[in-house]
CSV table of C-alpha atoms in Angstrom, one decimal:
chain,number,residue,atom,x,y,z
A,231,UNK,CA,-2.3,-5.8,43.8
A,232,UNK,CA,-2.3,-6.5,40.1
A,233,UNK,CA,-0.6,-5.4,37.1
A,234,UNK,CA,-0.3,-1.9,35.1
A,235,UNK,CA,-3.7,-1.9,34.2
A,236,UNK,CA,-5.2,-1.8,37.6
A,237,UNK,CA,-6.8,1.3,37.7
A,238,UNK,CA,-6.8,2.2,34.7
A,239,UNK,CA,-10.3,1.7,33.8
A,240,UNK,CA,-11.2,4.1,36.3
A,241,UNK,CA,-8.4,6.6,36.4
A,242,UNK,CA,-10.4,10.1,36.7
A,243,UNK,CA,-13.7,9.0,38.4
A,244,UNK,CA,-13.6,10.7,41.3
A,245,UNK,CA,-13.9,7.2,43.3
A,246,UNK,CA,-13.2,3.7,43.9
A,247,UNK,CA,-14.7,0.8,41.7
A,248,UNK,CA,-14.3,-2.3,42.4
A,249,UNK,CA,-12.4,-4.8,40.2
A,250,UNK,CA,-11.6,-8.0,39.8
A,251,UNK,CA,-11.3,-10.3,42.6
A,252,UNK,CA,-13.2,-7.3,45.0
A,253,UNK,CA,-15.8,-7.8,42.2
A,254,UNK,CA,-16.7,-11.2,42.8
A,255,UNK,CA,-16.3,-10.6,46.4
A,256,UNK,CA,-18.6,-8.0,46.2
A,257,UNK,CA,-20.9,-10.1,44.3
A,258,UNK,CA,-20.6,-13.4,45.9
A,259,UNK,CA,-20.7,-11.8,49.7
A,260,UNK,CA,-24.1,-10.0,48.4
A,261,UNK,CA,-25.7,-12.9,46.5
A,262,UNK,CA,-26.4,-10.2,43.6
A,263,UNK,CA,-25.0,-12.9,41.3
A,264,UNK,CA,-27.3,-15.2,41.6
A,265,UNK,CA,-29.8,-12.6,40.6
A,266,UNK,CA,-27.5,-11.7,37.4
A,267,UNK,CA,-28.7,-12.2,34.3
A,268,UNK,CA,-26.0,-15.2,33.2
A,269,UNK,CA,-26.7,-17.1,35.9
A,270,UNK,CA,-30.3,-16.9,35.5
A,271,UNK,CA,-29.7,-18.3,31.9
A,272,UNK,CA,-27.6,-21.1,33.4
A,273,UNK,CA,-30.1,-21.9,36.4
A,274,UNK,CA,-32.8,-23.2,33.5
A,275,UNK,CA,-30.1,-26.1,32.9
A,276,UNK,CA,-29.8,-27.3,36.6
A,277,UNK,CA,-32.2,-29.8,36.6
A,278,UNK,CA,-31.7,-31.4,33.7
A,279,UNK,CA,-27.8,-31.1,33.1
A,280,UNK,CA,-24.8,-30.5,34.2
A,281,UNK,CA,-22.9,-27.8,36.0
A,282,UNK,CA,-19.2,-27.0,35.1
A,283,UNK,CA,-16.5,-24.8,37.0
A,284,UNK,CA,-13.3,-24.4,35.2
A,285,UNK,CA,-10.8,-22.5,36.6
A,286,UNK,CA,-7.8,-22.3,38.8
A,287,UNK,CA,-7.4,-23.4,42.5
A,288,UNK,CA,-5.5,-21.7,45.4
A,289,UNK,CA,-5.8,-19.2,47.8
A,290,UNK,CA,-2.9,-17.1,46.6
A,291,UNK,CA,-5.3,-14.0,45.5
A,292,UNK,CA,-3.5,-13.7,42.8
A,293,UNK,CA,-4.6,-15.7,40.2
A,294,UNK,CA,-7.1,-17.6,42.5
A,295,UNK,CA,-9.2,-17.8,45.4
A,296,UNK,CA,-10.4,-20.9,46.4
A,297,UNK,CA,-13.0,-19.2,49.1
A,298,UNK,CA,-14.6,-18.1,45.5
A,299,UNK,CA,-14.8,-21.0,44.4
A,300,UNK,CA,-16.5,-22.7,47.7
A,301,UNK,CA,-19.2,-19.6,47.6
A,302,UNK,CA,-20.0,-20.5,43.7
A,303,UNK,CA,-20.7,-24.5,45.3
A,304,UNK,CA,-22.6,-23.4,47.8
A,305,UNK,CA,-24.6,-21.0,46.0
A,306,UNK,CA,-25.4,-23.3,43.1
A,307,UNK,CA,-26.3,-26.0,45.1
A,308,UNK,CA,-28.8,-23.6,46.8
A,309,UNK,CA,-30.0,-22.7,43.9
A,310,UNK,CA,-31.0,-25.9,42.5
A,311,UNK,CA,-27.5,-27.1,40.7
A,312,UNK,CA,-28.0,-31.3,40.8
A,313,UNK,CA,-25.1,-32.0,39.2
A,314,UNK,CA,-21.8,-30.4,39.6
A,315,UNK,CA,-18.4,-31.0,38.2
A,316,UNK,CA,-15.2,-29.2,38.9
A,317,UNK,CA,-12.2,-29.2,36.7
A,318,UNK,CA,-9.2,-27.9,38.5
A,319,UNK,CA,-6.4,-26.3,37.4
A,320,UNK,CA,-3.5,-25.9,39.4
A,321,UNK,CA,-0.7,-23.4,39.1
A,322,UNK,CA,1.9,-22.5,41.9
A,323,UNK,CA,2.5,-18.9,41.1
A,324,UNK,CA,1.4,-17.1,44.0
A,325,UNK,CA,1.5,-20.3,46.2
A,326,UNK,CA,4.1,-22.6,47.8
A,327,UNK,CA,4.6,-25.6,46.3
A,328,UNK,CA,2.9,-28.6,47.6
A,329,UNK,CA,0.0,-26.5,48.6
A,330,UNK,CA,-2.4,-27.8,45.8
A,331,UNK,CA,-2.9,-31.2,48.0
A,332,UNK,CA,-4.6,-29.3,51.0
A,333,UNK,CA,-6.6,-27.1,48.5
A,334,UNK,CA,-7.8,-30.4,47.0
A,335,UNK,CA,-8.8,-31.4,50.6
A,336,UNK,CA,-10.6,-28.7,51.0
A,337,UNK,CA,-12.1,-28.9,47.9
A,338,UNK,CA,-13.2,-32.6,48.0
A,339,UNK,CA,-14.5,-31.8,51.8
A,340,UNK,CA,-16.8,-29.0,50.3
A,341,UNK,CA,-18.1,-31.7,47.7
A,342,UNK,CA,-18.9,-34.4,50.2
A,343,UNK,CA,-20.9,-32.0,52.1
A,344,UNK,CA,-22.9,-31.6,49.2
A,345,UNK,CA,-23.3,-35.1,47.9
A,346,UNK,CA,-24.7,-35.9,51.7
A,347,UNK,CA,-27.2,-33.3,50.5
A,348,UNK,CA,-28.3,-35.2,47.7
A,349,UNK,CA,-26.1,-33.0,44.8
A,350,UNK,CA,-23.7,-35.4,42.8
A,351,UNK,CA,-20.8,-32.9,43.2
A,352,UNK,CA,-17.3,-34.4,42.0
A,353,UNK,CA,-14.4,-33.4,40.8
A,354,UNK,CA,-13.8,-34.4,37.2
A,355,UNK,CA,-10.4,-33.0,36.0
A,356,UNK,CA,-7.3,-32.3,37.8
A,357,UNK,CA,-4.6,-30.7,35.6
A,358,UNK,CA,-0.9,-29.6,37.2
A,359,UNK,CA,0.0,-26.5,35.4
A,360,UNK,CA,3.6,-25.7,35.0
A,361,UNK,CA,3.5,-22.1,35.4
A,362,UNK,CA,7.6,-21.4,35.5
A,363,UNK,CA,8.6,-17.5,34.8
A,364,UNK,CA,10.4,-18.5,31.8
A,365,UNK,CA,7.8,-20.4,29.9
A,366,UNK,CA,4.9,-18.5,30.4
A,367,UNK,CA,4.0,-15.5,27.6
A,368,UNK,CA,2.6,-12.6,28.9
């Protein structure tokens, strides 16, 4: 799945890498990002500030994956993330229309479960992208 540039970056090695979403699966299913050095770097803010996750929600694959998103919670809450806010972003592209209202469901299900663990988890931004074919630059 992807565009003309999948593959690209490893046309001639002799095998498969991984990219992009199979990346973070890879990484997320392993845990090896919590041992990474960025996160690391941002782990020294959690007790004292607050964490931020910007990014788009669905499960199309596409663009997003919401299970990704539910891993990153979970992992930062496990690793000592107090304070968590979400700003959403919603597109439609790769999903049916509608379906951002059962994503935020989900979503807002995944954050209770943390604030009855003691982790002020909200979401603080919803914004409804209009993603239509003939406005969007590529």
């Amino acid at each position: 799945m992807g565009n003309s540039e999948v593959g690209h970056n490893a046309l001639g090695a002799g095998r498969i890498f991984a990219q992009g979403a199979k990346f973070v699966d890879n990484a997320l299913g392993s845990r090896k990002i919590y041992e990474d050095e960025g996160f690391s770097y941002i782990k020294e803010s959690f007790a004292n500030n607050t964490l931020h996750l910007i990014g788009l929600m669905s499960d199309g694959g596409v663009h997003s994956r919401l299970d990704q998103l539910q891993l990153l919670l979970k992992g930062a809450s496990e690793h000592g993330a107090k304070r968590i806010r979400v700003h959403v972003l919603t597109n439609g592209r790769d999903v049916v229309d509608g379906s951002s209202v059962g994503f935020a469901e989900t979503l807002e299900k995944d954050l209770a479960e943390l604030r009855g663990k003691g982790i002020d988890a909200q979401v603080a931004l919803v914004e409804v992208a209009c993603m239509s074919p003939w406005i969007v630059m590529r």
